[in-house]
Amino acid sequence: MNVQNKERAGMIRSTMQRVPLSVNHLLERAGRLYPQSEIVSRLPDKSLVRHRFTDFHRRSRQLGSALLDAGLKKGDRVATLCWNHHAHLECYFGIPAAGGVMHTLNLRLAPEEIAWIANHARDRFLIVDDILLPLYERFRAEAPFERVIVFPFSRAAVPAGFTDYESFLAGAPEAFEFAPHDEDDAIAMCYTSGTTGRPKGVVYSHRSTVIHTLMANQPDNWGLAAGDSVMPVTPMFHANCWGVPYGCVMVGAKIIFPGPHLHPEDLLALMNAERPRFVLGVPTIWMAMLQLLESQPERYRLPPGMRMLVGGAPVPEAMIRAYARLGTEIRHGWGMTEMSPVGTISYLKPELQGASDDERLKRYAMAGVPVPIMDLRIVGEDGTELPWDGKHVGEVQVRGPFIAGSYHEVPQDPEKFTADGWLRTGDVASLDTHGYLKITDRVKDLVKSGGEWISSVDMENLLMAHAAVQEAAVIAIPDPKWGERPLPCVVLKPGKTATADELRAHLSGIFAKWQLPGRFEFLDAIPRTSTGKFWKVRLRERFVK
Ligand code: ADP
């Protein structure tokens, strides 16, 4: 319909400006409005360095200028191989400021995997911590980088043959023009772990990032505010640290970066010194910390009034309850790299405010309520949408402006995206009448026994509520009679004992007789993926013969 016809038909055009969404705006705002907000980074020798947002603003722009001087062209990939610290935050903003795309490499992957990913992304530059140079040397021969810039994280002199990050910045003018851009232009990329097949690249835009940040900073989600202080334990290479750095910069919250020291003892010391009001990380970190807190309460304590965002893997209910006893509220989140990454966050909806403490904690153990600006549905095996009744279980599918619609240079795969444009998450869940999502499994981790599904997540949760159990991961093993049976792989707490019969009895109140495992494996540790999740593939390789 042309304009005249539209007017005749009574249609009206919006009178609002069309200004592209941009993370550069967040950077400029932070420099102008929150120059005094603090950024604390823990160095390899465990000492702390402090910067202000005014330094971050200046240095991010200098990084942008220096990259342009070094020949960065619009859309060029600049990889980072770094721990969580202030310079990594400068990369989050300085690289897009110059029109580049920050590509966070996962330092826990095998060197050959990092090389494969860097080549697939066609990374042109690398910014690497000096303490990670030994890792870089292990894939240097296969690496695609034209120039390697070394951040002197340990404050030692940068070895010859590399560009020193500090000199790179020092020589660059602060005043520079942001590269012209559209809101759909790429600013960052992240590869999924590729537990099945090769890792796949997700490329975020200015638009997806700004919308995700606005959404996630809402009170019912992270609820970050100007007076907050935040300690991201989640690595900055894991789905952009769940987007939290953008959120802190948007509101001017203090950021406390733990650097390479992620041992619970180190984290507790840093928390007690800097008093974050909000911390985030995968359950593994907090489970290990809980053990210290419970075994030596006279020695270790949590700072008061702290909230925790825990996600990236199932969060055991027993852990949520244990932290509640210590006065710390856990917010449980579910999401994935493809979702920028937040999809649901747990909180108590108004109609549930009268719930007892017990009911409240049960709710927090669910993955939470779908976040705004995104659609979420559960779909049965026949492709039909399932009701929100807490009973029907199906695959979770999502759609929205911060959800990936394809992967970087991978042909569109109907296994990952539906014909009507939804992302298939590969997670299996139910939604109850209040809209709370309960993840029961990943599609590839399902246990189908005697024609019925058994939730490995439910079984793990109950096992981890047993007083002697430190950790439990349940996998499916083939069974001639039942098709599959659940096999719990259990790690006991130091000094505690429990037999298979005792654990079976513990499960029997909740699980039906036919669901109870015949066999248990007792392990010293459960293998972890590069982002700290239970690595069930490794368990299957070991126990499924
Ligand atoms: P990957 O682990 O594949 O590298 P992600 O870090 O993006 O990549 O992980 C996303 C997956 O992690 C989800 O699809 C889901 O299976 C799992 N996950 C994330 N949060 C939760 C949660 N709260 N409960 C259960 N599973 C979760």
Short mmCIF file of C-alpha atoms in Angstrom, two decimals, residues 304-505:
data_model
loop_
_atom_site.label_atom_id
_atom_site.label_comp_id
_atom_site.label_asym_id
_atom_site.label_seq_id
_atom_site.Cartn_x
_atom_site.Cartn_y
_atom_site.Cartn_z
CA PRO A 304 25.55 -10.30 54.47
CA GLY A 305 22.77 -9.25 52.10
CA MET A 306 24.20 -10.90 48.99
CA ARG A 307 22.11 -12.28 46.13
CA MET A 308 23.37 -15.06 43.87
CA LEU A 309 22.43 -15.77 40.28
CA VAL A 310 23.08 -19.43 39.60
CA GLY A 311 22.43 -21.16 36.30
CA GLY A 312 23.98 -22.66 33.21
CA ALA A 313 23.23 -26.13 34.61
CA PRO A 314 20.58 -27.60 36.92
CA VAL A 315 20.72 -25.93 40.33
CA PRO A 316 20.20 -28.52 43.10
CA GLU A 317 17.33 -27.70 45.42
CA ALA A 318 19.42 -28.86 48.38
CA MET A 319 21.96 -26.17 47.53
CA ILE A 320 19.29 -23.45 47.31
CA ARG A 321 18.04 -24.51 50.75
CA ALA A 322 21.52 -24.63 52.25
CA TYR A 323 22.34 -21.09 51.06
CA ALA A 324 18.95 -19.87 52.31
CA ARG A 325 19.93 -21.19 55.77
CA LEU A 326 23.08 -19.10 55.47
CA GLY A 327 20.97 -16.03 54.65
CA THR A 328 21.73 -15.86 50.93
CA GLU A 329 19.04 -15.91 48.29
CA ILE A 330 19.72 -17.85 45.11
CA ARG A 331 18.08 -16.70 41.90
CA HIS A 332 17.98 -19.58 39.51
CA GLY A 333 18.29 -18.84 35.80
CA TRP A 334 18.09 -20.92 32.67
CA GLY A 335 19.38 -19.99 29.26
CA MET A 336 21.95 -20.74 26.62
CA THR A 337 24.62 -19.10 24.47
CA GLU A 338 22.09 -18.87 21.61
CA MET A 339 19.78 -16.79 23.86
CA SER A 340 22.28 -14.04 24.87
CA PRO A 341 21.82 -16.07 27.23
CA VAL A 342 18.97 -15.43 29.74
CA GLY A 343 15.64 -17.21 29.14
CA THR A 344 14.05 -17.62 32.56
CA ILE A 345 14.73 -16.31 36.07
CA SER A 346 13.17 -17.50 39.30
CA TYR A 347 11.32 -15.11 41.56
CA LEU A 348 8.04 -15.22 43.43
CA LYS A 349 5.10 -13.97 41.36
CA PRO A 350 2.54 -11.81 43.23
CA GLU A 351 -0.07 -14.59 43.41
CA LEU A 352 2.47 -16.77 45.26
CA GLN A 353 3.67 -14.18 47.77
CA GLY A 354 1.83 -15.93 50.60
CA ALA A 355 3.75 -19.16 49.98
CA SER A 356 5.48 -20.85 52.91
CA ASP A 357 9.28 -20.82 53.04
CA ASP A 358 9.25 -24.41 51.88
CA GLU A 359 7.07 -23.68 48.84
CA ARG A 360 9.17 -20.62 48.01
CA LEU A 361 12.39 -22.62 47.98
CA LYS A 362 10.74 -25.32 45.85
CA ARG A 363 9.81 -22.60 43.36
CA TYR A 364 13.36 -21.26 43.33
CA ALA A 365 14.53 -24.74 42.42
CA MET A 366 12.50 -24.46 39.22
CA ALA A 367 14.20 -22.52 36.44
CA GLY A 368 11.84 -19.56 36.81
CA VAL A 369 9.52 -17.54 34.65
CA PRO A 370 10.17 -16.68 30.97
CA VAL A 371 11.77 -13.24 30.67
CA PRO A 372 10.05 -10.46 28.71
CA ILE A 373 10.55 -9.65 24.99
CA MET A 374 10.87 -13.31 24.15
CA ASP A 375 8.37 -16.10 23.45
CA LEU A 376 8.74 -19.55 24.94
CA ARG A 377 6.75 -22.71 24.24
CA ILE A 378 7.03 -26.42 24.93
CA VAL A 379 6.40 -28.74 22.06
CA GLY A 380 5.55 -32.45 21.98
CA GLU A 381 7.18 -35.10 19.83
CA ASP A 382 4.47 -34.62 17.20
CA GLY A 383 5.30 -30.90 16.92
CA THR A 384 2.20 -29.57 18.70
CA GLU A 385 2.42 -26.95 21.45
CA LEU A 386 1.74 -28.41 24.91
CA PRO A 387 -0.42 -26.87 27.65
CA TRP A 388 1.04 -25.04 30.65
CA ASP A 389 -0.25 -27.45 33.26
CA GLY A 390 2.91 -28.62 35.01
CA LYS A 391 2.34 -32.13 33.67
CA HIS A 392 3.04 -32.11 29.96
CA VAL A 393 6.73 -32.37 29.17
CA GLY A 394 8.21 -31.34 25.82
CA GLU A 395 11.06 -29.58 24.09
CA VAL A 396 11.54 -25.90 24.95
CA GLN A 397 11.49 -23.60 21.92
CA VAL A 398 12.16 -19.86 21.97
CA ARG A 399 11.88 -16.88 19.67
CA GLY A 400 12.78 -13.23 20.12
CA PRO A 401 15.10 -10.32 19.31
CA PHE A 402 18.00 -11.68 21.41
CA ILE A 403 17.64 -15.31 20.28
CA ALA A 404 19.89 -16.71 17.53
CA GLY A 405 18.15 -17.40 14.22
CA SER A 406 21.13 -19.20 12.67
CA TYR A 407 24.77 -20.11 13.34
CA HIS A 408 27.83 -18.42 11.87
CA GLU A 409 28.61 -20.00 8.51
CA VAL A 410 26.69 -23.20 9.18
CA PRO A 411 23.87 -24.27 6.80
CA GLN A 412 20.46 -23.84 8.40
CA ASP A 413 19.66 -27.02 10.31
CA PRO A 414 16.00 -28.07 10.90
CA GLU A 415 17.26 -29.94 13.99
CA LYS A 416 18.07 -26.53 15.53
CA PHE A 417 15.47 -24.18 14.03
CA THR A 418 11.82 -24.87 13.24
CA ALA A 419 10.21 -23.96 9.93
CA ASP A 420 8.21 -21.22 11.73
CA GLY A 421 11.36 -19.56 13.07
CA TRP A 422 11.81 -20.84 16.63
CA LEU A 423 15.09 -22.02 18.16
CA ARG A 424 14.93 -25.62 19.36
CA THR A 425 16.83 -25.52 22.66
CA GLY A 426 17.27 -29.28 23.05
CA ASP A 427 16.02 -28.94 26.64
CA VAL A 428 13.02 -30.89 27.88
CA ALA A 429 10.72 -29.23 30.40
CA SER A 430 7.21 -28.55 31.66
CA LEU A 431 5.57 -25.18 32.34
CA ASP A 432 3.08 -24.93 35.18
CA THR A 433 -0.08 -22.84 35.35
CA HIS A 434 1.88 -19.95 36.91
CA GLY A 435 4.41 -20.03 34.05
CA TYR A 436 7.33 -21.61 35.93
CA LEU A 437 9.64 -23.69 33.79
CA LYS A 438 10.89 -26.98 35.16
CA ILE A 439 13.75 -28.46 33.17
CA THR A 440 13.69 -32.23 33.37
CA ASP A 441 16.52 -33.02 31.00
CA ARG A 442 18.45 -32.30 27.87
CA VAL A 443 17.06 -34.25 24.92
CA LYS A 444 20.33 -36.12 24.63
CA ASP A 445 20.40 -36.97 28.36
CA LEU A 446 16.88 -38.43 28.57
CA VAL A 447 16.35 -41.77 30.29
CA LYS A 448 13.50 -43.76 28.75
CA SER A 449 12.68 -46.80 30.86
CA GLY A 450 9.80 -49.20 30.18
CA GLY A 451 8.34 -46.66 27.75
CA GLU A 452 8.29 -43.84 30.34
CA TRP A 453 10.64 -40.91 30.84
CA ILE A 454 12.61 -40.62 34.05
CA SER A 455 13.90 -37.13 34.83
CA SER A 456 17.63 -37.31 35.49
CA VAL A 457 17.49 -33.77 36.93
CA ASP A 458 14.84 -34.81 39.51
CA MET A 459 16.84 -37.86 40.49
CA GLU A 460 20.07 -35.83 40.81
CA ASN A 461 18.26 -33.26 42.92
CA LEU A 462 16.95 -35.84 45.34
CA LEU A 463 20.29 -37.62 45.60
CA MET A 464 22.05 -34.33 46.32
CA ALA A 465 19.57 -33.75 49.16
CA HIS A 466 20.99 -36.85 50.91
CA ALA A 467 23.27 -35.88 53.80
CA ALA A 468 26.20 -37.97 52.51
CA VAL A 469 26.04 -36.95 48.84
CA GLN A 470 28.24 -34.20 47.51
CA GLU A 471 27.31 -34.52 43.82
CA ALA A 472 25.25 -36.80 41.60
CA ALA A 473 24.89 -37.07 37.83
CA VAL A 474 22.41 -39.53 36.34
CA ILE A 475 22.88 -41.05 32.89
CA ALA A 476 20.95 -43.65 30.89
CA ILE A 477 22.41 -47.12 30.41
CA PRO A 478 20.93 -49.63 27.96
CA ASP A 479 18.94 -52.45 29.51
CA PRO A 480 17.60 -55.52 27.67
CA LYS A 481 14.33 -55.56 29.61
CA TRP A 482 13.59 -51.87 30.23
CA GLY A 483 15.21 -50.26 27.18
CA GLU A 484 17.19 -47.94 29.46
CA ARG A 485 17.82 -47.65 33.17
CA PRO A 486 19.08 -44.65 35.15
CA LEU A 487 22.65 -44.95 36.41
CA PRO A 488 23.47 -42.48 39.19
CA CYS A 489 27.16 -41.52 39.38
CA VAL A 490 27.67 -40.30 42.93
CA VAL A 491 30.41 -38.43 44.77
CA LEU A 492 30.17 -38.72 48.55
CA LYS A 493 31.08 -35.90 50.93
CA PRO A 494 34.50 -36.27 52.55
CA GLY A 495 34.26 -38.55 55.59
CA LYS A 496 30.67 -39.66 54.80
CA THR A 497 29.41 -43.03 53.66
CA ALA A 498 26.27 -44.30 51.96
CA THR A 499 25.60 -47.62 50.26
CA ALA A 500 23.66 -48.19 47.05
CA ASP A 501 20.82 -49.69 49.12
CA GLU A 502 20.65 -46.62 51.35
CA LEU A 503 20.52 -44.29 48.35
CA ARG A 504 17.88 -46.45 46.69
CA ALA A 505 15.79 -46.29 49.86
#
